[in-house]
Amino acid sequence: MEFVLIFFVLVSIVVFVLGIFFYRRSLKLKKKLEEERKNMQRKMYELAILKELGERIGYSLNVQNIIDIITGSLHQFIEYQVVSYMLLQPEKVIFKIHLEESVSRKFIKDIKTRMLKSLSALLNKEFSESQVEEVLTGAVIIDEIESPVQSFFNIPLVIGEKVVGVLTVAHSNPGLYKEEETTILYKITRQASEAVTRLQDVISNEQKKLSAMVESMSEGVVMTDNDYRILVANPAMKQILHIEKEEITIFDFIDNLEGKFDIRGKLEESVKLDKILPVTEVLLDNRYFHILVSPVKVNSGINKGDIIGGVVIFYDISKEKELEKMREDFTSMMVHELRSPLTGIKGISEVMILENKKKKRAKKDAEYATVLLESSSRMLDLVNDLLDVSKISAGKFEIHKEVLPIKDFLKTNVEILSTLAKENKIDLKVSIAKNVPEKVFLDKNRIGQSLINLLSNAIKFTKEGGSVTVQVMSHNKGESIVKEGQENNFSWFIDKDKEEFTNLSSSLFIAVTDSAFGIAEDDIKNLFNKFKQLEASVRSEHKGTGLGLSIVKGIVEAHDGIVGVFSKEGSGSTFYFAIPFETNVIS
Amino acid sequence: MVKKILIVEDEKLELMALVARFKMENFKVFEASDGEEGLKIALDEHPDFILSDIMMPKVTGIEMITQIRQSGEWGKAVPILMLTGVVEAESISKIVEQGVHDYIIKGAMNMDDVVKKVNDKLSGK
């Protein structure tokens, strides 16, 4: 019995001990599981926050923006009264401090000293208080709170292996920042740093490509920011202005341009007006430059459209200028060499004809002289036409406007051709609408030349017994020219309003209508083309260079006007030109 | 009284034409084919009118008239008409500054015009 009892006792002890053992084990396990769970939760939370931070940092490249985002999110998982950072800038240190809770001035000063010290240690460089630019946000300072800094954690901000600042959290409670907290801070800053470093790599690669391109450009390129600090100046640019040093400022440009080009003023104007400004023909060191000044804008992201500076490009146009000069010299040489002898021949034959009338020389002489006069006159006209055409195509065509009475002007020019019209038995008529102003403002020689060109063409192509009519009216902007013509009882071939009529300003409208054989649709488009006309004149039975119409076009366009033709095959044509009043009308 | 005119022009044919024409118009004509010769004749003969080209070898038209204008009473007063191939406004103003009373652009030159300009000036119009 006793044995059985002892056995039971022993068994129960074993069971009890085992029970306790298992119980304790399960407790431990439970605790461990609980810890694991918590840990997991924390990790998940961390990850979520890191992810969110990552997204918020996005592609921002502004380090300060990124640090602002980090400090703004930090309180979600670390406890602190104050979060602050110091960021190294050229020639200054930004110190931004955010109070989560009120602290004393002394507390802040303590943090500032500690941070400066660690920044100095990290960079092996002394910083003075005067370099620090302080920004304070968050809760108010209360000097009565006397609790000192008891927990403090400093973490360097590194971008691409370079320390750019420090980030700090601080609290007046002791022992707050242990391994866990510091680890997460490290993680966050490391993530931000990696993101920025990566992006900066991309950017610097792009920048290298871009600067390689800019460097190798033969045009001089200089880019500045909005404070006229030089961001880029390529070798070509430095060579143009003979700048040899590496670090250059806008003043080097201003000095070396010697007042020939106001680079600063033009940059300011371009940025202000948000417009590309071309400056033509600046002479530097015997070389001609065409200079373009343009604002530089951000073309993507939230700052899209912001002007961040300006760029100035110097194009060397010396070669073009040289060619242009050669062409001009050639033209004037040609004209001189051709025109002088022709003028002489023409003059001499005129004298011969005049003398013949007096002295009644041999009839043969008079005949020779007439042939000489006709031929030399024709050649002289050609030379003068060619000179006009070359001036028009070189953009050197000058017009000299003056105020003149329109009726006298028309009469004088029509009269010049009345003899020719009579000889050819052509009825030459003029019709002036009532709405034409008394005086107009135009180049009388050139517009006269245009009218004579059109009239002599019309007379040349019209058969005996036909008619040529000059019709002149005022066109009002927006009105139908067809309708205006009807109101003035004009009979011409203008039967529909062309597109260019709708945009035409109020103008003096001059039309010459003939009763010749008209012009085929296909030929109309080449009428005002000098090359096609020269080609045609070689084969034509009619005298003349055919350059007349392209000269008329040049003259009218120099007056900002339009020129054109309406024609009906077999019936005749109406050539017209319009000179806008805007600059021409005299009230 | 027959009027004396000096014509200075380096282009032979043009000179010939001008001389022939003014002779026909009953002028006593002196001719020169460069500025140096023109200046010499001008100072010797004191013509009533000078008609001159600008671009010429040796002494240019502008140099010639500058010297004529500095040569006393006659030189200050003698009317001068220039023939010019240059149309640019700048050159024209330069010509006028030199004491030229009028100019004719060669491209647009017409003998009748030249004769009319000379006669108008001489008859005081």
XYZ file of C-alpha atoms in Angstrom:
712
model
C 0.000 0.000 0.000
C 2.694 2.339 1.010
C 4.497 1.514 -2.165
C 1.439 2.340 -4.223
C 1.012 5.626 -2.382
C 4.629 6.581 -2.934
C 4.221 5.677 -6.581
C 1.189 7.973 -6.934
C 2.928 10.815 -5.170
C 5.916 10.441 -7.443
C 3.736 10.327 -10.546
C 1.799 13.428 -9.488
C 5.026 15.285 -8.804
C 6.313 14.335 -12.227
C 3.023 15.345 -13.815
C 3.023 18.587 -11.880
C 6.593 19.366 -12.782
C 5.949 18.497 -16.386
C 2.773 20.525 -16.264
C 4.630 23.529 -14.965
C 7.333 22.956 -17.498
C 4.937 22.809 -20.408
C 2.900 25.653 -19.107
C 5.968 27.831 -18.831
C 7.088 26.754 -22.221
C 3.797 27.612 -23.761
C 3.822 30.963 -22.018
C 7.239 31.679 -23.410
C 6.102 30.603 -26.854
C 3.062 32.791 -26.638
C 5.164 35.722 -25.620
C 7.543 35.054 -28.439
C 4.685 34.795 -30.909
C 3.268 38.024 -29.605
C 6.641 39.698 -30.074
C 6.970 38.339 -33.553
C 3.549 39.615 -34.378
C 4.384 43.035 -33.043
C 7.620 43.012 -34.915
C 5.871 42.099 -38.090
C 3.362 44.813 -37.569
C 6.103 47.317 -37.009
C 7.971 46.161 -40.089
C 4.793 46.435 -42.143
C 4.225 49.907 -40.799
C 7.792 50.882 -41.506
C 7.535 49.555 -45.007
C 4.302 51.390 -45.575
C 5.834 54.615 -44.387
C 9.003 54.136 -46.381
C 6.906 53.445 -49.425
C 4.803 56.501 -48.830
C 7.908 58.588 -48.264
C 9.438 57.215 -51.414
C 6.376 58.227 -53.367
C 6.287 61.651 -51.834
C 9.939 62.233 -52.525
C 9.197 61.075 -56.040
C 11.498 62.634 -58.529
C 12.184 65.753 -56.608
C 15.793 66.697 -56.871
C 15.694 69.479 -54.401
C 17.454 68.080 -51.341
C 15.757 70.537 -49.046
C 12.335 69.528 -50.349
C 13.156 65.891 -49.659
C 14.372 66.561 -46.142
C 11.264 68.643 -45.490
C 9.163 65.657 -46.529
C 11.143 63.349 -44.248
C 10.968 65.606 -41.218
C 7.270 66.141 -41.862
C 6.590 62.393 -41.674
C 8.990 61.456 -38.900
C 6.654 61.935 -35.944
C 4.617 58.979 -37.182
C 7.149 56.565 -35.766
C 9.634 58.406 -33.579
C 8.899 60.413 -30.515
C 10.528 63.831 -30.247
C 9.905 67.377 -29.175
C 12.108 68.899 -31.787
C 13.158 67.807 -35.239
C 15.718 69.885 -37.111
C 18.162 69.781 -39.928
C 21.167 71.702 -41.112
C 21.813 71.834 -44.819
C 24.973 73.026 -46.437
C 24.519 75.696 -49.112
C 27.141 77.649 -50.942
C 28.312 80.218 -48.414
C 25.651 79.500 -45.824
C 24.062 76.833 -43.659
C 20.306 76.464 -43.550
C 19.083 75.541 -40.094
C 15.449 74.546 -40.042
C 13.924 73.610 -36.759
C 10.402 72.342 -36.116
C 8.948 72.243 -32.606
C 6.505 69.411 -32.091
C 6.080 70.617 -28.513
C 7.054 73.885 -26.857
C 10.629 74.090 -25.576
C 12.874 76.865 -24.291
C 15.243 79.035 -26.290
C 18.077 77.429 -24.402
C 16.927 74.002 -25.601
C 17.073 75.172 -29.210
C 20.449 76.794 -28.741
C 21.794 73.586 -27.276
C 20.611 71.620 -30.329
C 22.064 74.197 -32.689
C 25.471 74.016 -30.985
C 25.489 70.245 -31.021
C 24.494 70.109 -34.683
C 27.105 72.634 -35.772
C 29.684 70.665 -33.857
C 28.812 67.409 -35.561
C 28.642 69.101 -38.971
C 32.118 70.508 -38.360
C 33.362 67.084 -37.327
C 31.810 65.397 -40.375
C 33.206 67.891 -42.848
C 36.365 68.737 -40.990
C 35.540 72.393 -41.387
C 34.657 75.188 -38.950
C 31.292 76.928 -39.203
C 30.466 80.202 -37.521
C 27.061 81.136 -36.140
C 26.843 84.033 -38.593
C 26.718 81.624 -41.518
C 23.597 79.983 -40.157
C 20.225 80.952 -41.584
C 17.607 79.901 -39.071
C 13.973 79.007 -39.791
C 11.705 78.091 -36.909
C 8.277 76.441 -37.242
C 5.736 74.576 -35.092
C 4.935 75.200 -31.412
C 5.802 78.418 -29.585
C 8.971 78.879 -27.541
C 8.319 78.928 -23.829
C 11.406 79.869 -21.864
C 9.826 78.783 -18.554
C 10.149 75.132 -19.592
C 13.478 74.388 -18.093
C 13.927 70.738 -19.004
C 17.211 70.258 -20.865
C 17.974 68.055 -23.882
C 18.211 64.504 -22.549
C 17.692 62.436 -25.655
C 19.394 63.508 -28.843
C 20.095 61.749 -32.087
C 22.096 63.079 -34.963
C 22.227 61.520 -38.382
C 24.352 62.706 -41.306
C 22.631 63.467 -44.601
C 24.681 61.974 -47.382
C 24.191 62.316 -51.092
C 26.494 60.463 -53.425
C 29.078 59.899 -50.667
C 29.116 63.567 -49.843
C 27.828 64.900 -46.542
C 25.369 67.671 -47.240
C 23.962 68.158 -43.746
C 22.683 66.617 -40.537
C 19.231 65.634 -39.297
C 18.435 65.662 -35.593
C 15.659 64.601 -33.250
C 15.668 65.641 -29.590
C 13.597 65.202 -26.457
C 13.791 66.247 -22.805
C 12.922 62.705 -21.656
C 15.987 60.560 -21.208
C 16.814 57.302 -22.986
C 14.441 57.594 -25.907
C 16.601 56.834 -28.885
C 17.648 53.214 -28.782
C 18.634 50.863 -31.523
C 15.161 50.508 -32.991
C 14.548 54.217 -33.452
C 17.988 54.955 -34.754
C 17.741 52.074 -37.217
C 14.574 53.387 -38.746
C 16.012 56.889 -39.007
C 19.035 55.500 -40.774
C 16.825 53.537 -43.115
C 14.784 56.549 -44.032
C 17.685 58.845 -44.653
C 19.544 56.137 -46.543
C 16.558 55.558 -48.800
C 16.233 59.240 -49.527
C 19.932 59.553 -50.106
C 19.961 56.604 -52.496
C 17.034 57.975 -54.448
C 18.665 61.356 -54.827
C 22.034 59.875 -55.655
C 20.491 57.719 -58.358
C 18.621 60.628 -59.823
C 21.681 62.817 -59.677
C 23.600 60.165 -61.573
C 20.980 60.219 -64.289
C 20.974 63.969 -64.343
C 24.719 64.238 -64.380
C 24.864 61.773 -67.259
C 22.338 63.852 -69.158
C 24.217 66.962 -68.232
C 27.441 65.455 -69.501
C 25.791 64.635 -72.808
C 24.289 68.090 -73.027
C 27.472 69.882 -72.096
C 29.474 67.733 -74.506
C 27.051 68.871 -77.176
C 27.153 72.515 -76.110
C 30.939 72.377 -75.773
C 31.375 71.110 -79.306
C 29.002 73.613 -80.863
C 30.609 76.145 -83.159
C 28.087 78.764 -82.091
C 28.851 80.634 -78.900
C 26.410 79.603 -76.171
C 25.978 81.096 -72.736
C 23.255 80.342 -70.227
C 22.499 82.274 -67.069
C 20.069 81.906 -64.195
C 17.639 84.638 -63.241
C 20.357 86.456 -61.299
C 22.618 86.510 -64.373
C 24.977 83.934 -62.882
C 26.724 82.102 -65.705
C 25.628 78.455 -65.740
C 27.209 77.440 -69.028
C 29.566 79.201 -71.410
C 31.024 77.002 -74.135
C 34.562 77.277 -75.571
C 33.269 78.922 -78.754
C 31.662 81.621 -76.620
C 34.850 82.204 -74.651
C 36.833 82.342 -77.845
C 34.509 84.903 -79.442
C 34.892 87.225 -76.474
C 38.516 86.309 -75.667
C 37.679 85.159 -72.174
C 40.398 82.869 -70.893
C 39.614 82.247 -67.231
C 37.496 79.384 -65.957
C 35.146 81.095 -63.507
C 33.315 83.775 -65.431
C 30.620 86.235 -64.475
C 28.211 88.366 -66.439
C 30.626 91.260 -65.919
C 33.267 89.525 -68.024
C 30.695 89.483 -70.803
C 29.720 93.096 -70.296
C 33.393 94.184 -70.283
C 34.439 92.173 -73.308
C 31.388 93.145 -75.385
C 32.476 96.785 -75.025
C 28.944 98.112 -75.297
C 28.365 96.563 -78.708
C 25.656 94.308 -77.373
C 23.749 94.836 -74.123
C 23.701 91.210 -72.998
C 22.190 91.879 -69.592
C 19.530 94.238 -70.867
C 18.540 91.835 -73.642
C 18.382 88.884 -71.236
C 16.185 90.907 -68.916
C 13.930 91.961 -71.783
C 13.687 88.422 -73.129
C 12.805 86.925 -69.749
C 10.382 89.723 -68.946
C 8.545 89.484 -72.259
C 8.950 85.689 -72.371
C 10.069 86.094 -75.969
C 12.970 85.131 -78.206
C 14.827 88.258 -79.245
C 16.968 88.196 -82.381
C 19.703 90.804 -82.717
C 21.174 91.077 -86.190
C 24.626 91.978 -87.276
C 26.710 92.717 -84.243
C 30.284 93.418 -85.259
C 32.874 92.001 -82.856
C 36.531 91.917 -83.877
C 35.779 92.224 -87.586
C 33.385 89.308 -87.398
C 29.650 89.630 -87.845
C 27.310 87.884 -85.428
C 23.634 87.190 -85.371
C 22.620 86.930 -81.729
C 19.557 85.161 -80.324
C 18.401 85.753 -76.773
C 15.839 83.364 -75.356
C 14.254 82.652 -71.985
C 14.885 79.169 -70.568
C 11.758 77.453 -69.283
C 11.087 74.334 -67.267
C 9.326 72.014 -69.684
C 7.905 69.380 -67.344
C 6.863 68.748 -63.763
C 4.936 70.984 -61.418
C 7.095 74.013 -62.247
C 6.396 73.647 -65.949
C 6.574 76.969 -67.733
C 8.604 78.703 -65.047
C 11.411 80.793 -66.455
C 14.644 79.765 -64.778
C 17.089 81.873 -66.742
C 18.133 82.877 -70.209
C 20.328 81.667 -73.019
C 22.273 83.721 -75.527
C 23.545 82.204 -78.773
C 26.097 83.905 -81.014
C 26.007 82.779 -84.666
C 28.993 83.799 -86.718
C 27.586 85.124 -90.000
C 30.842 86.593 -91.329
C 30.942 84.111 -94.193
C 27.395 84.913 -95.247
C 28.156 88.615 -95.004
C 31.211 88.141 -97.142
C 29.225 86.263 -99.783
C 26.529 88.901 -99.684
C 29.125 91.600 -100.163
C 30.675 89.709 -103.061
C 27.289 89.386 -104.688
C 26.592 93.066 -104.193
C 29.983 94.022 -105.559
C 29.401 91.767 -108.521
C 25.955 93.213 -109.180
C 27.144 96.781 -108.944
C 30.166 96.008 -111.101
C 27.946 94.374 -113.719
C 25.503 97.200 -113.633
C 28.202 99.814 -113.826
C 30.007 98.099 -116.640
C 26.809 97.563 -118.603
C 24.922 100.643 -117.727
C 27.629 103.219 -118.314
C 28.371 102.333 -121.909
C 24.668 101.886 -122.632
C 23.873 105.287 -121.208
C 26.610 106.639 -123.438
C 25.335 104.923 -126.559
C 21.810 106.034 -125.820
C 22.928 109.612 -125.227
C 25.005 109.774 -128.368
C 22.253 108.354 -130.537
C 19.839 110.881 -129.060
C 22.216 113.678 -130.021
C 22.557 112.214 -133.502
C 18.811 112.080 -133.978
C 18.373 115.646 -132.706
C 21.163 116.934 -134.926
C 19.716 115.083 -137.874
C 16.468 116.935 -137.502
C 18.358 120.230 -137.645
C 20.976 119.603 -140.256
C 19.223 117.071 -142.379
C 22.128 114.658 -142.617
C 22.020 111.556 -144.779
C 18.832 109.582 -144.227
C 20.842 106.431 -143.557
C 22.547 108.069 -140.546
C 19.200 108.884 -139.005
C 18.125 105.295 -139.423
C 21.291 103.981 -137.786
C 20.883 106.365 -134.911
C 17.286 105.273 -134.361
C 18.278 101.621 -134.254
C 21.077 102.456 -131.814
C 18.693 104.378 -129.591
C 16.069 101.630 -129.566
C 18.560 98.852 -128.852
C 20.448 100.710 -126.179
C 17.198 101.815 -124.512
C 16.009 98.244 -124.412
C 19.265 96.977 -122.990
C 19.321 99.756 -120.430
C 15.796 98.836 -119.337
C 16.939 95.254 -118.920
C 19.938 96.256 -116.839
C 17.782 98.460 -114.640
C 15.208 95.669 -114.269
C 17.915 93.197 -113.295
C 19.277 95.614 -110.740
C 15.802 96.035 -109.251
C 15.251 92.287 -109.126
C 18.595 91.691 -107.464
C 17.855 94.414 -104.921
C 14.443 92.919 -104.198
C 15.842 89.425 -103.725
C 18.638 90.727 -101.507
C 16.055 92.538 -99.382
C 17.811 95.817 -100.153
C 14.905 97.386 -101.918
C 14.344 100.826 -100.487
C 11.140 102.785 -100.790
C 10.821 106.490 -100.075
C 7.222 107.385 -99.341
C 5.801 110.843 -99.668
C 2.403 112.523 -99.565
C 0.962 113.088 -102.996
C -2.326 113.970 -104.684
C -3.620 110.728 -106.145
C -5.316 112.241 -109.205
C -2.210 114.069 -110.426
C -0.161 110.992 -109.746
C -2.415 108.802 -111.904
C -2.651 111.391 -114.662
C 1.134 111.800 -114.933
C 1.768 108.088 -115.162
C -1.058 107.285 -117.560
C 0.003 110.150 -119.823
C 3.447 108.598 -120.229
C 1.793 105.720 -122.049
C -0.899 107.619 -123.932
C 1.352 108.042 -127.001
C 2.064 104.312 -127.125
C -1.659 103.584 -126.740
C -2.509 105.973 -129.566
C 0.146 104.455 -131.825
C -1.325 100.994 -131.197
C -4.872 102.326 -131.631
C -5.897 101.331 -128.159
C -8.506 103.149 -126.083
C -6.799 104.041 -122.763
C -9.295 104.996 -120.026
C -9.049 105.947 -116.372
C -11.829 105.617 -113.820
C -11.415 106.840 -110.243
C -14.046 105.971 -107.627
C -15.517 108.752 -105.492
C -14.306 107.176 -102.266
C -10.612 107.534 -103.125
C -8.930 110.024 -100.733
C -7.391 113.147 -102.191
C -3.921 112.420 -100.923
C -1.990 109.215 -100.398
C 1.375 108.325 -98.904
C 3.555 106.165 -101.116
C 6.770 105.995 -103.131
C 5.681 107.866 -106.253
C 8.562 106.653 -108.387
C 8.176 103.007 -107.470
C 4.377 102.833 -107.495
C 4.459 104.868 -110.701
C 6.887 102.302 -112.117
C 4.493 99.505 -111.083
C 1.517 101.176 -112.751
C 3.543 101.847 -115.911
C 4.704 98.230 -115.950
C 1.137 96.939 -115.796
C -0.086 99.475 -118.356
C 2.691 98.852 -120.857
C 2.130 95.103 -120.571
C -1.572 95.581 -121.166
C -0.999 97.823 -124.177
C 1.658 95.487 -125.548
C -0.649 92.477 -125.563
C -3.897 94.168 -126.607
C -4.746 94.148 -130.310
C -5.609 97.239 -132.337
C -9.018 98.627 -131.494
C -8.948 97.070 -128.022
C -9.096 98.891 -124.737
C -7.067 99.237 -121.542
C -8.702 100.623 -118.406
C -7.226 101.819 -115.140
C -9.701 101.572 -112.253
C -8.918 102.936 -108.823
C -10.966 102.659 -105.622
C -10.705 102.596 -101.850
C -11.169 99.162 -100.370
C -12.603 98.933 -96.861
C -11.325 96.132 -94.674
C -13.706 93.175 -94.533
C -15.754 94.312 -97.531
C -16.073 92.183 -100.648
C -13.917 93.565 -103.439
C -16.297 92.134 -106.027
C -19.136 94.080 -104.393
C -17.086 97.257 -104.083
C -16.252 96.999 -107.778
C -19.939 96.636 -108.659
C -20.827 99.671 -106.535
C -18.305 101.701 -108.521
C -19.638 100.330 -111.850
C -16.216 98.858 -112.603
C -16.103 96.364 -115.385
C -13.208 94.003 -114.809
C -12.406 90.323 -114.513
C -12.407 90.228 -110.703
C -15.384 87.909 -110.188
C -14.682 86.262 -106.830
C -13.145 87.314 -103.536
C -9.818 85.557 -103.039
C -8.673 84.467 -99.608
C -6.064 87.216 -99.485
C -8.850 89.786 -99.953
C -10.508 88.845 -96.673
C -7.418 89.725 -94.640
C -6.602 92.801 -96.642
C -6.477 96.063 -94.680
C -8.258 99.119 -95.998
C -6.282 99.923 -99.124
C -5.856 101.911 -102.270
C -6.908 99.388 -104.923
C -5.560 99.862 -108.440
C -6.591 97.580 -111.311
C -5.536 97.502 -114.968
C -7.921 95.650 -117.264
C -7.133 94.806 -120.867
C -9.048 93.251 -123.746
C -6.152 91.042 -124.847
C -6.334 87.263 -125.207
C -6.198 86.389 -121.523
C -3.890 84.027 -119.716
C -4.204 80.255 -119.332
C -4.797 79.035 -115.770
C -1.494 77.152 -115.776
C 0.517 80.191 -116.764
C -0.908 82.492 -114.106
C 1.083 80.974 -111.264
C 4.373 81.653 -113.042
C 3.573 85.237 -113.984
C 5.197 86.787 -110.956
C 8.132 84.365 -110.858
C 11.253 86.048 -112.205
C 13.041 82.904 -113.297
C 10.111 81.461 -115.211
C 9.583 84.821 -116.868
C 13.198 85.147 -117.935
C 12.969 81.670 -119.407
C 9.748 82.530 -121.237
C 11.044 85.855 -122.549
C 13.833 84.061 -124.390
C 11.219 82.226 -126.461
C 8.694 85.012 -126.605
C 7.938 87.075 -129.687
C 7.274 90.047 -127.432
C 10.063 92.326 -126.398
C 11.039 92.794 -122.787
C 12.585 90.817 -120.015
C 9.326 89.715 -118.447
C 10.768 90.843 -115.149
C 8.273 93.689 -114.886
C 5.679 91.722 -112.919
C 8.157 90.357 -110.397
C 9.401 93.904 -109.856
C 5.814 95.106 -109.389
C 5.390 92.351 -106.813
C 8.567 93.421 -105.003
C 7.506 97.060 -104.940
C 3.970 96.340 -103.765
C 5.175 93.930 -101.085
C 7.642 96.529 -99.855
C 4.507 98.645 -99.269
C 2.919 95.674 -97.396
C 0.413 95.326 -100.204
C -0.841 92.496 -102.389
C -0.709 91.933 -106.135
C -2.497 89.493 -108.436
C -4.412 88.802 -111.598
C -7.797 87.580 -112.800
C -8.067 86.400 -116.364
C -10.560 84.954 -118.784
C -9.029 83.176 -121.724
C -10.046 84.805 -124.972
C -11.480 87.912 -123.263
C -8.742 89.631 -121.292
C -7.193 90.106 -117.885
C -7.275 92.348 -114.833
C -3.992 92.914 -113.021
C -4.417 94.564 -109.655
C -2.427 95.729 -106.687
C -3.501 97.104 -103.316
C -1.498 99.402 -101.055
C -2.755 99.435 -97.442
C -3.902 102.798 -96.144
C -2.866 102.200 -92.538
C 0.501 103.743 -93.167
C -0.510 105.545 -96.335
C -3.636 107.543 -95.724
C -3.328 111.187 -94.843
C -6.241 112.630 -92.920
C 26.590 135.039 -123.684
C 27.723 131.479 -124.200
C 27.879 129.598 -120.900
C 30.902 127.514 -120.002
C 30.338 124.032 -118.614
C 32.915 121.569 -117.303
C 32.033 117.898 -117.601
C 34.116 115.404 -115.631
C 33.448 111.732 -116.303
C 35.747 108.726 -116.566
C 33.423 106.647 -118.733
C 34.381 107.558 -122.295
C 31.019 106.925 -123.930
C 29.103 108.788 -121.264
C 31.511 111.693 -121.474
C 31.191 111.719 -125.218
C 27.402 111.713 -125.038
C 27.258 114.499 -122.473
C 29.780 116.627 -124.367
C 27.944 116.151 -127.661
C 24.626 116.992 -126.076
C 25.796 120.146 -124.316
C 27.618 121.332 -127.412
C 24.354 120.919 -129.253
C 22.665 122.970 -126.544
C 25.139 125.787 -127.343
C 27.418 125.508 -124.332
C 31.142 126.006 -124.419
C 32.158 122.588 -123.163
C 35.321 121.634 -121.275
C 35.880 117.979 -120.654
C 38.010 115.940 -118.254
C 38.204 112.207 -117.595
C 39.373 112.286 -113.981
C 39.246 114.549 -110.939
C 42.818 115.766 -111.239
C 42.365 116.998 -114.796
C 38.921 118.360 -113.868
C 40.320 120.377 -110.975
C 43.042 121.892 -113.136
C 40.591 122.969 -115.859
C 38.112 124.257 -113.289
C 40.705 126.500 -111.623
C 42.050 127.735 -114.988
C 38.773 128.338 -116.764
C 36.289 129.158 -113.970
C 33.327 127.564 -115.811
C 29.730 128.645 -115.074
C 28.674 125.105 -114.261
C 30.310 121.824 -113.250
C 28.843 118.427 -114.022
C 30.821 115.594 -112.466
C 30.899 111.896 -111.771
C 31.854 110.753 -108.265
C 33.763 107.513 -108.631
C 36.822 108.346 -110.684
C 40.506 107.419 -110.662
C 43.256 109.634 -109.198
C 41.126 112.343 -107.580
C 37.484 111.458 -106.837
C 34.602 113.781 -107.561
C 34.127 114.530 -103.863
C 37.806 115.418 -103.394
C 37.697 117.583 -106.490
C 34.702 119.654 -105.420
C 36.039 120.010 -101.863
C 39.096 121.686 -103.335
C 37.051 123.794 -105.739
C 34.865 125.032 -102.862
C 37.996 126.133 -101.003
C 39.385 128.078 -103.947
C 37.978 131.534 -103.394
C 34.889 133.454 -104.524
C 34.247 131.672 -107.798
C 34.805 128.229 -106.261
C 32.336 128.903 -103.451
C 29.563 129.936 -105.821
C 29.841 127.724 -108.908
C 26.829 125.373 -109.197
C 27.745 121.709 -109.182
C 25.595 118.775 -110.301
C 26.849 115.310 -109.446
C 26.204 112.114 -111.337
C 26.151 109.157 -108.997
C 25.739 105.443 -109.254
C 25.256 105.163 -105.522
C 21.677 105.282 -104.350
C 22.151 104.760 -100.653
C 20.747 107.649 -98.668
C 23.935 107.973 -96.641
C 26.166 108.649 -99.632
C 23.660 111.104 -101.007
C 23.634 113.131 -97.801
C 27.433 113.133 -97.915
C 27.350 114.520 -101.440
C 24.957 117.281 -100.449
C 27.107 118.157 -97.420
C 30.020 118.777 -99.747
C 28.234 121.745 -101.252
C 26.667 120.083 -104.237
C 23.404 121.707 -105.192
C 21.895 118.647 -106.840
C 22.597 115.107 -107.945
C 21.301 112.693 -110.529
C 21.276 108.950 -110.030
C 22.892 107.420 -113.095
C 20.481 104.514 -113.420
C 17.616 106.907 -113.838
C 19.626 109.347 -115.948
C 17.970 110.829 -118.939
C 19.837 113.379 -121.024
C 16.814 115.657 -121.280
C 16.639 115.749 -117.464
C 20.302 116.626 -117.141
C 20.008 119.453 -119.646
C 16.861 120.747 -117.937
C 18.495 120.720 -114.490
C 21.522 122.624 -115.741
C 19.468 125.226 -117.629
C 17.070 125.726 -114.712
C 19.936 126.347 -112.311
C 21.696 128.754 -114.665
C 18.545 130.757 -115.346
C 18.020 131.052 -111.591
C 14.951 128.830 -111.246
